[in-house]
mmCIF file of C-alpha atoms and ligand atoms in Angstrom:
data_model
loop_
_atom_site.group_PDB
_atom_site.id
_atom_site.type_symbol
_atom_site.label_atom_id
_atom_site.label_comp_id
_atom_site.label_asym_id
_atom_site.label_seq_id
_atom_site.Cartn_x
_atom_site.Cartn_y
_atom_site.Cartn_z
ATOM 1 C CA UNK A 197 -13.317 22.822 -10.000
ATOM 2 C CA UNK A 198 -12.271 21.961 -13.434
ATOM 3 C CA UNK A 199 -13.967 18.801 -14.474
ATOM 4 C CA UNK A 200 -12.767 16.839 -17.777
ATOM 5 C CA UNK A 201 -14.558 13.784 -19.923
ATOM 6 C CA UNK A 202 -13.323 10.792 -21.260
ATOM 7 C CA UNK A 203 -9.572 11.224 -19.507
ATOM 8 C CA UNK A 204 -7.395 8.715 -19.914
ATOM 9 C CA UNK A 205 -6.069 6.315 -16.232
ATOM 10 C CA UNK A 206 -3.780 4.648 -17.535
ATOM 11 C CA UNK A 207 -1.543 7.485 -17.530
ATOM 12 C CA UNK A 208 -2.237 7.851 -14.082
ATOM 13 C CA UNK A 209 -1.989 4.266 -12.594
ATOM 14 C CA UNK A 210 0.927 2.093 -11.532
ATOM 15 C CA UNK A 211 -0.124 -0.706 -13.894
ATOM 16 C CA UNK A 212 -0.429 1.831 -16.859
ATOM 17 C CA UNK A 213 -3.592 -0.412 -17.669
ATOM 18 C CA UNK A 214 -6.944 0.488 -18.028
ATOM 19 C CA UNK A 215 -9.080 2.272 -19.719
ATOM 20 C CA UNK A 216 -11.245 6.067 -19.688
ATOM 21 C CA UNK A 217 -12.719 8.102 -16.356
ATOM 22 C CA UNK A 218 -16.049 9.081 -18.400
ATOM 23 C CA UNK A 219 -15.717 12.318 -15.416
ATOM 24 C CA UNK A 220 -12.223 13.361 -14.423
ATOM 25 C CA UNK A 221 -11.413 16.242 -11.687
ATOM 26 C CA UNK A 222 -8.175 17.047 -9.652
ATOM 27 C CA UNK A 223 -9.020 18.835 -6.113
ATOM 28 C CA UNK A 224 -7.310 20.848 -4.057
ATOM 29 C CA UNK A 225 -8.727 22.416 -1.511
ATOM 30 C CA UNK A 226 -12.226 21.745 1.011
ATOM 31 C CA UNK A 227 -14.189 23.231 -1.353
ATOM 32 C CA UNK A 228 -12.999 21.541 -4.095
ATOM 33 C CA UNK A 229 -13.667 17.979 -2.735
ATOM 34 C CA UNK A 230 -16.933 18.784 -1.219
ATOM 35 C CA UNK A 231 -17.980 19.936 -4.620
ATOM 36 C CA UNK A 232 -16.597 17.663 -6.347
ATOM 37 C CA UNK A 233 -18.478 14.653 -3.976
ATOM 38 C CA UNK A 234 -22.178 16.973 -4.413
ATOM 39 C CA UNK A 235 -21.270 16.689 -8.723
ATOM 40 C CA UNK A 236 -21.154 13.124 -8.676
ATOM 41 C CA UNK A 237 -24.076 12.916 -6.635
ATOM 42 C CA UNK A 238 -26.370 15.340 -9.150
ATOM 43 C CA UNK A 239 -25.613 13.375 -12.077
ATOM 44 C CA UNK A 240 -26.062 9.977 -10.145
ATOM 45 C CA UNK A 241 -23.138 8.380 -10.838
ATOM 46 C CA UNK A 242 -20.200 6.739 -8.284
ATOM 47 C CA UNK A 243 -16.881 7.885 -7.647
ATOM 48 C CA UNK A 244 -13.318 6.869 -7.121
ATOM 49 C CA UNK A 245 -10.604 9.133 -5.225
ATOM 50 C CA UNK A 246 -7.846 8.049 -6.866
ATOM 51 C CA UNK A 247 -4.054 9.037 -4.978
ATOM 52 C CA UNK A 248 -0.967 7.954 -6.635
ATOM 53 C CA UNK A 249 -2.858 4.894 -8.398
ATOM 54 C CA UNK A 250 0.111 2.066 -7.539
ATOM 55 C CA UNK A 251 -2.626 0.337 -5.691
ATOM 56 C CA UNK A 252 -5.390 0.481 -8.602
ATOM 57 C CA UNK A 253 -6.325 -1.740 -11.368
ATOM 58 C CA UNK A 254 -9.613 0.439 -13.474
ATOM 59 C CA UNK A 255 -10.990 -1.730 -16.122
ATOM 60 C CA UNK A 256 -10.625 -1.549 -20.159
ATOM 61 C CA UNK A 257 -13.871 -0.491 -20.435
ATOM 62 C CA UNK A 258 -12.677 2.501 -18.202
ATOM 63 C CA UNK A 259 -14.658 4.223 -14.912
ATOM 64 C CA UNK A 260 -18.329 4.527 -15.576
ATOM 65 C CA UNK A 261 -18.495 7.770 -13.391
ATOM 66 C CA UNK A 262 -16.047 10.551 -11.940
ATOM 67 C CA UNK A 263 -12.914 10.273 -10.444
ATOM 68 C CA UNK A 264 -11.234 12.606 -7.681
ATOM 69 C CA UNK A 265 -7.672 12.723 -7.695
ATOM 70 C CA UNK A 266 -6.439 13.673 -4.332
ATOM 71 C CA UNK A 267 -4.510 16.864 -4.768
ATOM 72 C CA UNK A 268 -4.413 18.484 -0.776
ATOM 73 C CA UNK A 269 -0.477 19.470 -0.281
ATOM 74 C CA UNK A 270 1.591 20.621 2.577
ATOM 75 C CA UNK A 271 3.401 19.098 4.650
ATOM 76 C CA UNK A 272 4.047 21.031 8.353
ATOM 77 C CA UNK A 273 6.129 19.403 10.957
ATOM 78 C CA UNK A 274 5.309 20.412 14.537
ATOM 79 C CA UNK A 275 6.217 19.657 18.034
ATOM 80 C CA UNK A 276 4.735 16.832 19.639
ATOM 81 C CA UNK A 277 3.652 15.434 22.955
ATOM 82 C CA UNK A 278 7.598 14.252 25.079
ATOM 83 C CA UNK A 279 9.816 15.797 22.605
ATOM 84 C CA UNK A 280 8.334 14.024 19.422
ATOM 85 C CA UNK A 281 7.844 15.787 16.655
ATOM 86 C CA UNK A 282 4.086 15.629 14.678
ATOM 87 C CA UNK A 283 4.291 15.717 10.818
ATOM 88 C CA UNK A 284 0.953 17.066 9.124
ATOM 89 C CA UNK A 285 0.381 16.139 5.528
ATOM 90 C CA UNK A 286 -1.883 16.550 2.753
ATOM 91 C CA UNK A 287 -2.988 13.174 1.400
ATOM 92 C CA UNK A 288 -2.234 13.822 -1.894
ATOM 93 C CA UNK A 289 2.083 14.647 -0.953
ATOM 94 C CA UNK A 290 4.085 11.813 -2.279
ATOM 95 C CA UNK A 291 4.869 9.109 0.024
ATOM 96 C CA UNK A 292 8.434 8.626 -0.098
ATOM 97 C CA UNK A 293 8.947 12.361 -0.739
ATOM 98 C CA UNK A 294 7.623 12.783 2.875
ATOM 99 C CA UNK A 295 9.943 9.757 4.286
ATOM 100 C CA UNK A 296 12.776 11.588 2.432
ATOM 101 C CA UNK A 297 11.761 14.414 4.409
ATOM 102 C CA UNK A 298 10.946 13.287 7.608
ATOM 103 C CA UNK A 299 14.828 11.341 7.773
ATOM 104 C CA UNK A 300 16.576 14.948 6.463
ATOM 105 C CA UNK A 301 15.466 16.151 10.070
ATOM 106 C CA UNK A 302 17.275 13.166 11.430
ATOM 107 C CA UNK A 303 13.334 11.506 12.326
ATOM 108 C CA UNK A 304 12.800 8.261 13.184
ATOM 109 C CA UNK A 305 9.953 5.706 12.772
ATOM 110 C CA UNK A 306 9.344 5.699 8.323
ATOM 111 C CA UNK A 307 12.506 4.769 7.000
ATOM 112 C CA UNK A 308 11.723 1.040 6.633
ATOM 113 C CA UNK A 309 8.783 2.529 4.784
ATOM 114 C CA UNK A 310 11.191 4.328 2.880
ATOM 115 C CA UNK A 311 10.655 3.631 -1.592
ATOM 116 C CA UNK A 312 6.518 2.440 -1.774
ATOM 117 C CA UNK A 313 4.992 4.380 -4.607
ATOM 118 C CA UNK A 314 2.095 5.988 -4.004
ATOM 119 C CA UNK A 315 0.270 9.201 -1.939
ATOM 120 C CA UNK A 316 0.477 9.595 1.768
ATOM 121 C CA UNK A 317 -3.616 9.231 1.489
ATOM 122 C CA UNK A 318 -2.997 5.800 0.851
ATOM 123 C CA UNK A 319 -0.623 4.803 3.139
ATOM 124 C CA UNK A 320 -3.734 4.493 6.441
ATOM 125 C CA UNK A 321 -5.424 3.092 3.978
ATOM 126 C CA UNK A 322 -3.824 0.330 3.365
ATOM 127 C CA UNK A 323 -1.813 0.500 6.754
ATOM 128 C CA UNK A 324 1.384 -0.279 4.032
ATOM 129 C CA UNK A 325 4.513 -1.932 5.971
ATOM 130 C CA UNK A 326 7.438 -2.666 5.037
ATOM 131 C CA UNK A 327 10.503 -4.606 6.563
ATOM 132 C CA UNK A 328 8.803 -4.801 10.204
ATOM 133 C CA UNK A 329 7.531 -1.511 9.731
ATOM 134 C CA UNK A 330 3.750 -0.336 9.647
ATOM 135 C CA UNK A 331 2.327 3.027 9.149
ATOM 136 C CA UNK A 332 -0.267 2.774 11.800
ATOM 137 C CA UNK A 333 2.770 2.273 14.455
ATOM 138 C CA UNK A 334 3.208 6.055 13.516
ATOM 139 C CA UNK A 335 0.206 7.882 13.127
ATOM 140 C CA UNK A 336 -1.173 9.942 15.306
ATOM 141 C CA UNK A 337 -4.358 11.011 14.062
ATOM 142 C CA UNK A 338 -6.595 10.530 9.957
ATOM 143 C CA UNK A 339 -8.778 13.955 8.661
ATOM 144 C CA UNK A 340 -11.550 12.888 7.068
ATOM 145 C CA UNK A 341 -14.295 14.161 5.503
ATOM 146 C CA UNK A 342 -17.290 11.870 5.303
ATOM 147 C CA UNK A 343 -18.692 11.980 2.014
ATOM 148 C CA UNK A 344 -22.269 11.390 2.895
ATOM 149 C CA UNK A 345 -22.553 13.381 5.716
ATOM 150 C CA UNK A 346 -20.760 16.135 3.998
ATOM 151 C CA UNK A 347 -18.164 16.959 7.093
ATOM 152 C CA UNK A 348 -14.227 17.086 7.771
ATOM 153 C CA UNK A 349 -13.281 15.227 10.812
ATOM 154 C CA UNK A 350 -9.913 13.426 12.734
ATOM 155 C CA UNK A 351 -10.340 10.211 12.926
ATOM 156 C CA UNK A 352 -7.760 8.895 15.743
ATOM 157 C CA UNK A 353 -5.272 5.762 15.358
ATOM 158 C CA UNK A 354 -7.291 3.406 17.464
ATOM 159 C CA UNK A 355 -10.893 4.352 15.539
ATOM 160 C CA UNK A 356 -8.928 3.306 12.159
ATOM 161 C CA UNK A 357 -9.256 -0.391 13.387
ATOM 162 C CA UNK A 358 -5.577 -1.060 11.434
ATOM 163 C CA UNK A 359 -4.819 -4.023 10.922
ATOM 164 C CA UNK A 360 -2.723 -5.966 8.023
ATOM 165 C CA UNK A 361 -2.907 -3.598 5.249
ATOM 166 C CA UNK A 362 -6.029 -3.433 6.551
ATOM 167 C CA UNK A 363 -8.722 -0.548 8.142
ATOM 168 C CA UNK A 364 -11.511 1.251 8.785
ATOM 169 C CA UNK A 365 -11.417 2.673 5.490
ATOM 170 C CA UNK A 366 -11.615 -0.859 3.873
ATOM 171 C CA UNK A 367 -13.997 -1.505 5.955
ATOM 172 C CA UNK A 368 -18.690 -1.342 5.239
ATOM 173 C CA UNK A 369 -18.634 1.271 8.105
ATOM 174 C CA UNK A 370 -15.617 3.572 6.483
ATOM 175 C CA UNK A 371 -17.099 3.046 3.299
ATOM 176 C CA UNK A 372 -18.235 7.262 2.869
ATOM 177 C CA UNK A 373 -15.059 7.989 4.483
ATOM 178 C CA UNK A 374 -12.048 9.990 1.999
ATOM 179 C CA UNK A 375 -8.948 10.479 3.287
ATOM 180 C CA UNK A 376 -7.791 14.082 3.206
ATOM 181 C CA UNK A 377 -4.530 14.192 5.353
ATOM 182 C CA UNK A 378 -2.490 12.431 8.074
ATOM 183 C CA UNK A 379 -0.893 13.416 11.221
ATOM 184 C CA UNK A 380 3.065 10.950 12.073
ATOM 185 C CA UNK A 381 4.069 11.292 15.516
ATOM 186 C CA UNK A 382 7.658 10.194 15.181
ATOM 187 C CA UNK A 383 11.309 10.827 16.715
ATOM 188 C CA UNK A 384 14.555 12.194 17.507
ATOM 189 C CA UNK A 385 16.382 9.303 18.277
ATOM 190 C CA UNK A 386 14.289 6.832 18.048
ATOM 191 C CA UNK A 387 15.268 3.142 18.183
ATOM 192 C CA UNK A 388 16.097 1.584 14.603
ATOM 193 C CA UNK A 389 14.015 -1.513 13.739
ATOM 194 C CA UNK A 390 15.580 -4.058 11.822
ATOM 195 C CA UNK A 391 13.860 -6.705 13.147
ATOM 196 C CA UNK A 392 13.417 -8.655 9.270
ATOM 197 C CA UNK A 393 16.642 -10.191 8.465
ATOM 198 C CA UNK A 394 17.190 -8.629 4.740
ATOM 199 C CA UNK A 395 17.627 -5.350 6.708
ATOM 200 C CA UNK A 396 19.572 -6.531 9.957
ATOM 201 C CA UNK A 397 22.324 -8.240 7.596
ATOM 202 C CA UNK A 398 22.783 -4.488 6.260
ATOM 203 C CA UNK A 399 24.229 -3.797 9.951
ATOM 204 C CA UNK A 400 26.050 -6.676 11.522
ATOM 205 C CA UNK A 401 27.289 -3.191 13.917
ATOM 206 C CA UNK A 402 23.729 -2.313 14.875
ATOM 207 C CA UNK A 403 23.983 -2.856 19.000
ATOM 208 C CA UNK A 404 26.790 -0.744 19.184
ATOM 209 C CA UNK A 405 26.330 1.980 16.479
ATOM 210 C CA UNK A 406 22.849 2.189 15.824
ATOM 211 C CA UNK A 407 21.986 3.346 12.515
ATOM 212 C CA UNK A 408 20.342 6.895 11.987
ATOM 213 C CA UNK A 409 17.217 6.552 9.807
ATOM 214 C CA UNK A 410 19.320 7.944 6.585
ATOM 215 C CA UNK A 411 21.429 4.788 6.694
ATOM 216 C CA UNK A 412 18.345 2.449 7.695
ATOM 217 C CA UNK A 413 16.508 4.018 4.323
ATOM 218 C CA UNK A 414 19.698 4.164 2.290
ATOM 219 C CA UNK A 415 19.659 0.263 3.021
ATOM 220 C CA UNK A 416 15.333 -0.606 2.578
ATOM 221 C CA UNK A 417 16.245 1.137 -1.115
ATOM 222 C CA UNK A 418 18.835 -0.376 -1.895
ATOM 223 C CA UNK A 419 17.282 -3.867 -0.994
ATOM 224 C CA UNK A 420 14.633 -3.503 -2.539
ATOM 225 C CA UNK A 421 16.557 -1.913 -5.600
ATOM 226 C CA UNK A 422 17.706 -5.465 -6.157
ATOM 227 C CA UNK A 423 14.963 -6.962 -5.382
ATOM 228 C CA UNK A 424 11.892 -5.521 -6.925
ATOM 229 C CA UNK A 425 11.385 -3.505 -10.657
ATOM 230 C CA UNK A 426 11.939 0.148 -10.758
ATOM 231 C CA UNK A 427 7.993 1.360 -10.745
ATOM 232 C CA UNK A 428 10.403 4.351 -13.258
ATOM 233 C CA UNK A 429 10.134 1.565 -15.269
ATOM 234 C CA UNK A 430 7.996 -1.253 -15.426
ATOM 235 C CA UNK A 431 4.453 -0.965 -15.112
ATOM 236 C CA UNK A 432 4.008 -2.643 -11.604
ATOM 237 C CA UNK A 433 1.649 -2.012 -8.414
ATOM 238 C CA UNK A 434 4.415 -4.295 -6.934
ATOM 239 C CA UNK A 435 2.767 -6.833 -4.654
ATOM 240 C CA UNK A 436 -0.705 -7.360 -6.414
ATOM 241 C CA UNK A 437 -1.280 -10.145 -3.277
ATOM 242 C CA UNK A 438 -1.564 -9.771 0.237
ATOM 243 C CA UNK A 439 0.347 -12.351 1.902
ATOM 244 C CA UNK A 440 -1.882 -14.798 3.888
ATOM 245 C CA UNK A 441 -2.045 -15.163 7.268
ATOM 246 C CA UNK A 442 -3.904 -18.882 8.627
ATOM 247 C CA UNK A 443 -5.000 -20.502 11.807
ATOM 248 C CA UNK A 444 -2.111 -22.239 13.923
ATOM 249 C CA UNK A 445 -3.078 -25.099 13.353
ATOM 250 C CA UNK A 446 -3.903 -24.625 9.899
ATOM 251 C CA UNK A 447 0.181 -23.546 9.454
ATOM 252 C CA UNK A 448 0.961 -26.814 11.007
ATOM 253 C CA UNK A 449 -0.540 -28.420 8.652
ATOM 254 C CA UNK A 450 1.270 -26.996 6.156
ATOM 255 C CA UNK A 451 4.372 -26.674 7.915
ATOM 256 C CA UNK A 452 4.252 -30.814 7.517
ATOM 257 C CA UNK A 453 3.596 -30.538 4.251
ATOM 258 C CA UNK A 454 6.426 -27.672 3.499
ATOM 259 C CA UNK A 455 8.861 -27.931 6.439
ATOM 260 C CA UNK A 456 11.031 -25.040 4.638
ATOM 261 C CA UNK A 457 7.795 -22.942 4.981
ATOM 262 C CA UNK A 458 7.911 -20.310 7.047
ATOM 263 C CA UNK A 459 5.224 -18.248 9.868
ATOM 264 C CA UNK A 460 5.170 -15.628 11.527
ATOM 265 C CA UNK A 461 2.431 -14.909 14.096
ATOM 266 C CA UNK A 462 0.339 -12.365 12.829
ATOM 267 C CA UNK A 463 -2.816 -11.414 15.157
ATOM 268 C CA UNK A 464 -4.445 -15.248 16.384
ATOM 269 C CA UNK A 465 -2.951 -16.147 13.264
ATOM 270 C CA UNK A 466 0.135 -17.190 11.458
ATOM 271 C CA UNK A 467 1.280 -15.238 7.888
ATOM 272 C CA UNK A 468 2.952 -16.891 5.612
ATOM 273 C CA UNK A 469 4.757 -15.674 3.338
ATOM 274 C CA UNK A 470 3.311 -15.493 -0.748
ATOM 275 C CA UNK A 471 6.336 -15.027 -2.473
ATOM 276 C CA UNK A 472 8.195 -18.559 -0.817
ATOM 277 C CA UNK A 473 5.109 -20.528 -1.760
ATOM 278 C CA UNK A 474 4.807 -19.478 -5.752
ATOM 279 C CA UNK A 475 7.990 -19.701 -5.701
ATOM 280 C CA UNK A 476 9.232 -22.525 -4.029
ATOM 281 C CA UNK A 477 5.544 -24.809 -3.899
ATOM 282 C CA UNK A 478 4.088 -23.360 -7.450
ATOM 283 C CA UNK A 479 7.872 -22.790 -9.292
ATOM 284 C CA UNK A 480 5.718 -19.787 -10.779
ATOM 285 C CA UNK A 481 8.383 -17.307 -10.782
ATOM 286 C CA UNK A 482 8.240 -15.661 -14.413
ATOM 287 C CA UNK A 483 4.919 -16.779 -14.880
ATOM 288 C CA UNK A 484 3.594 -14.994 -17.792
ATOM 289 C CA UNK A 485 0.285 -14.315 -19.628
ATOM 290 C CA UNK A 486 0.061 -11.912 -23.371
ATOM 291 C CA UNK A 487 1.717 -9.458 -21.842
ATOM 292 C CA UNK A 488 1.604 -9.511 -18.275
ATOM 293 C CA UNK A 489 3.642 -11.738 -15.961
ATOM 294 C CA UNK A 490 4.793 -11.738 -12.873
ATOM 295 C CA UNK A 491 8.085 -10.179 -11.665
ATOM 296 C CA UNK A 492 11.265 -12.747 -11.959
ATOM 297 C CA UNK A 493 12.778 -11.969 -8.522
ATOM 298 C CA UNK A 494 9.719 -11.487 -6.001
ATOM 299 C CA UNK A 495 6.702 -12.961 -8.067
ATOM 300 C CA UNK A 496 3.948 -11.593 -5.542
ATOM 301 C CA UNK A 497 4.690 -8.426 -7.979
ATOM 302 C CA UNK A 498 2.662 -8.619 -11.533
ATOM 303 C CA UNK A 499 4.024 -6.227 -13.802
ATOM 304 C CA UNK A 500 2.613 -4.886 -16.893
ATOM 305 C CA UNK A 501 5.727 -6.216 -19.152
ATOM 306 C CA UNK A 502 4.325 -3.400 -22.414
ATOM 307 C CA UNK A 503 1.352 -2.717 -23.162
ATOM 308 C CA UNK A 504 -0.643 -4.927 -21.103
ATOM 309 C CA UNK A 505 -4.380 -4.680 -20.912
ATOM 310 C CA UNK A 506 -6.185 -4.570 -17.662
ATOM 311 C CA UNK A 507 -8.025 -7.195 -18.674
ATOM 312 C CA UNK A 508 -4.519 -8.969 -19.075
ATOM 313 C CA UNK A 509 -3.154 -8.157 -16.277
ATOM 314 C CA UNK A 510 -6.412 -9.314 -14.265
ATOM 315 C CA UNK A 511 -6.989 -12.907 -15.872
ATOM 316 C CA UNK A 512 -2.649 -13.611 -13.848
ATOM 317 C CA UNK A 513 -3.793 -12.792 -10.707
ATOM 318 C CA UNK A 514 -6.690 -14.742 -11.020
ATOM 319 C CA UNK A 515 -4.718 -17.830 -12.681
ATOM 320 C CA UNK A 516 -2.626 -16.934 -9.586
ATOM 321 C CA UNK A 517 -5.264 -17.471 -7.009
ATOM 322 C CA UNK A 518 -6.634 -20.380 -8.550
ATOM 323 C CA UNK A 519 -3.440 -22.732 -8.832
ATOM 324 C CA UNK A 520 -2.307 -20.966 -4.825
ATOM 325 C CA UNK A 521 -6.387 -22.219 -4.138
ATOM 326 C CA UNK A 522 -5.935 -25.790 -5.940
ATOM 327 C CA UNK A 523 -2.147 -26.559 -4.192
ATOM 328 C CA UNK A 524 -2.400 -25.858 -0.791
ATOM 329 C CA UNK A 525 -6.194 -24.224 -0.380
ATOM 330 C CA UNK A 526 -5.423 -20.833 1.162
ATOM 331 C CA UNK A 527 -7.878 -18.523 -0.860
ATOM 332 C CA UNK A 528 -5.030 -15.598 -1.743
ATOM 333 C CA UNK A 529 -6.616 -11.838 -1.333
ATOM 334 C CA UNK A 530 -5.335 -9.093 -3.413
ATOM 335 C CA UNK A 531 -4.073 -6.235 -2.131
ATOM 336 C CA UNK A 532 -4.415 -4.462 -5.215
ATOM 337 C CA UNK A 533 -8.082 -3.214 -5.935
ATOM 338 C CA UNK A 534 -9.550 -3.941 -8.820
ATOM 339 C CA UNK A 535 -12.556 -1.615 -10.354
HETATM 340 P P1 NAP B 107 11.518 -11.572 2.551
HETATM 341 O O1 NAP B 107 12.326 -11.275 3.356
HETATM 342 O O2 NAP B 107 11.414 -12.384 1.193
HETATM 343 O O3 NAP B 107 9.699 -12.375 3.662
HETATM 344 C C1 NAP B 107 8.771 -12.724 2.959
HETATM 345 C C2 NAP B 107 7.238 -12.214 3.446
HETATM 346 O O4 NAP B 107 8.110 -12.977 5.060
HETATM 347 C C3 NAP B 107 7.259 -10.821 3.969
HETATM 348 O O5 NAP B 107 6.583 -10.515 2.881
HETATM 349 C C4 NAP B 107 7.210 -11.044 4.855
HETATM 350 O O6 NAP B 107 6.442 -10.289 5.375
HETATM 351 C C5 NAP B 107 7.137 -11.749 5.437
HETATM 352 N N1 NAP B 107 8.670 -11.965 6.714
HETATM 353 C C6 NAP B 107 9.692 -11.865 6.456
HETATM 354 N N2 NAP B 107 10.723 -11.321 7.437
HETATM 355 C C7 NAP B 107 9.809 -11.799 8.777
HETATM 356 C C8 NAP B 107 9.428 -10.930 10.515
HETATM 357 N N3 NAP B 107 10.807 -11.043 11.148
HETATM 358 N N4 NAP B 107 8.345 -10.812 10.985
HETATM 359 C C9 NAP B 107 6.924 -10.890 10.200
HETATM 360 N N5 NAP B 107 6.595 -11.289 8.965
HETATM 361 C C10 NAP B 107 8.313 -11.346 8.311
HETATM 362 O O7 NAP B 107 9.831 -10.215 2.323
HETATM 363 P P2 NAP B 107 10.115 -9.361 1.105
HETATM 364 O O8 NAP B 107 9.102 -10.348 -0.200
HETATM 365 O O9 NAP B 107 11.141 -9.822 0.321
HETATM 366 O O10 NAP B 107 9.218 -8.549 1.380
HETATM 367 C C11 NAP B 107 10.486 -7.369 2.369
HETATM 368 C C12 NAP B 107 9.716 -6.719 2.917
HETATM 369 O O11 NAP B 107 9.199 -5.742 1.325
HETATM 370 C C13 NAP B 107 7.964 -6.824 3.309
HETATM 371 O O12 NAP B 107 7.917 -6.095 4.138
HETATM 372 C C14 NAP B 107 6.968 -6.878 2.363
HETATM 373 O O13 NAP B 107 5.741 -6.129 2.591
HETATM 374 C C15 NAP B 107 7.466 -5.880 1.424
HETATM 375 N N6 NAP B 107 7.693 -5.759 0.490
HETATM 376 C C16 NAP B 107 6.720 -4.513 0.265
HETATM 377 C C17 NAP B 107 6.440 -4.157 -1.750
HETATM 378 C C18 NAP B 107 5.431 -3.224 -1.693
HETATM 379 O O14 NAP B 107 4.956 -3.263 -2.768
HETATM 380 N N7 NAP B 107 4.687 -2.935 -1.106
HETATM 381 C C19 NAP B 107 6.278 -5.320 -2.011
HETATM 382 C C20 NAP B 107 7.017 -6.900 -2.130
HETATM 383 C C21 NAP B 107 7.591 -6.697 -0.308
HETATM 384 P P3 NAP B 107 5.092 -8.932 5.160
HETATM 385 O O15 NAP B 107 5.422 -8.829 3.891
HETATM 386 O O16 NAP B 107 3.676 -8.473 5.618
HETATM 387 O O17 NAP B 107 6.317 -7.522 5.331
#
């Protein structure tokens, strides 16, 4: 394991902001991961496991401990039960590269999740979702390293406590868990998931001609290209905020005030579109604060317009949070982890 000092994190995060890591290492094997964690322990320093950096914002002062870049690689396809295919993937693999491989094998399951930045390791942590599909719908198990007990084991889907952009990995019970890999159960000839309007509109003939995973992937990538910034060009972590889930009663009250507001059943509550609130209720599209801004075509997405400080991005996010609360009394949560 190679330990480096004072490594800039801005270039390793999608928002392209934040100071250096006091210590930094990349781990590619179980042995290296174990060594990294015990090194942090030995130095009595906090550690943070970094994937693709697409959902994290480090402070301008940097991270005072050890940043461990997850470099576990490998994609293996195996026969699963009942004619299904099992894909076993290292946490450090690029998510979209993996999705593209499943699609080229004509496997259904992940095509709606095309174009999401980040690594495979982040997919169960965030329970990433887009266009009506979520990682949890296809995950069979997640491989985990328990940093406290120093043990590797597999956590079955049910034990991951998946919820809306949520999982055990974000709760106190999973505080010591480091995701090192995951197994996805995929199928040939599965049914396309076209329940989101943007996507169903691309396939008016879907009842007669079921679109292939490749056709759905192309459509999703095109919708994303139209609506979202190109993260290869602009600093962005995608959606910075989670869509809020409110009680049915609260939703009815909001709907009375804003009749055009849409709600979608989510668990026991109703999920409301925060992008719609930011646009139609608060008129915040394109809001800028210094060099940080809300993306004009999709205000859930915060962008670094070039050289924004971490503090500017955080302040903009806090401003949005306050504005939403003062107008609607809804408390919104960050999807991005601010460290
Ligand atoms: P939209 O169609 O304008 O709808 C706004 C919100 O309403 C979405 O965020 C979505 O929630 C929810 N929604 C729409 N149709 C729904 C349905 N049939 N059932 C349940 N919920 C529904 O959406 P958009 O903002 O363009 O986003 C489309 C998809 O791309 C969403 O799934 C969104 O999560 C995803 N997206 C991802 C990122 C990212 O950075 N990864 C950024 C923007 C959008 P959900 O977000 O919970 O799906």
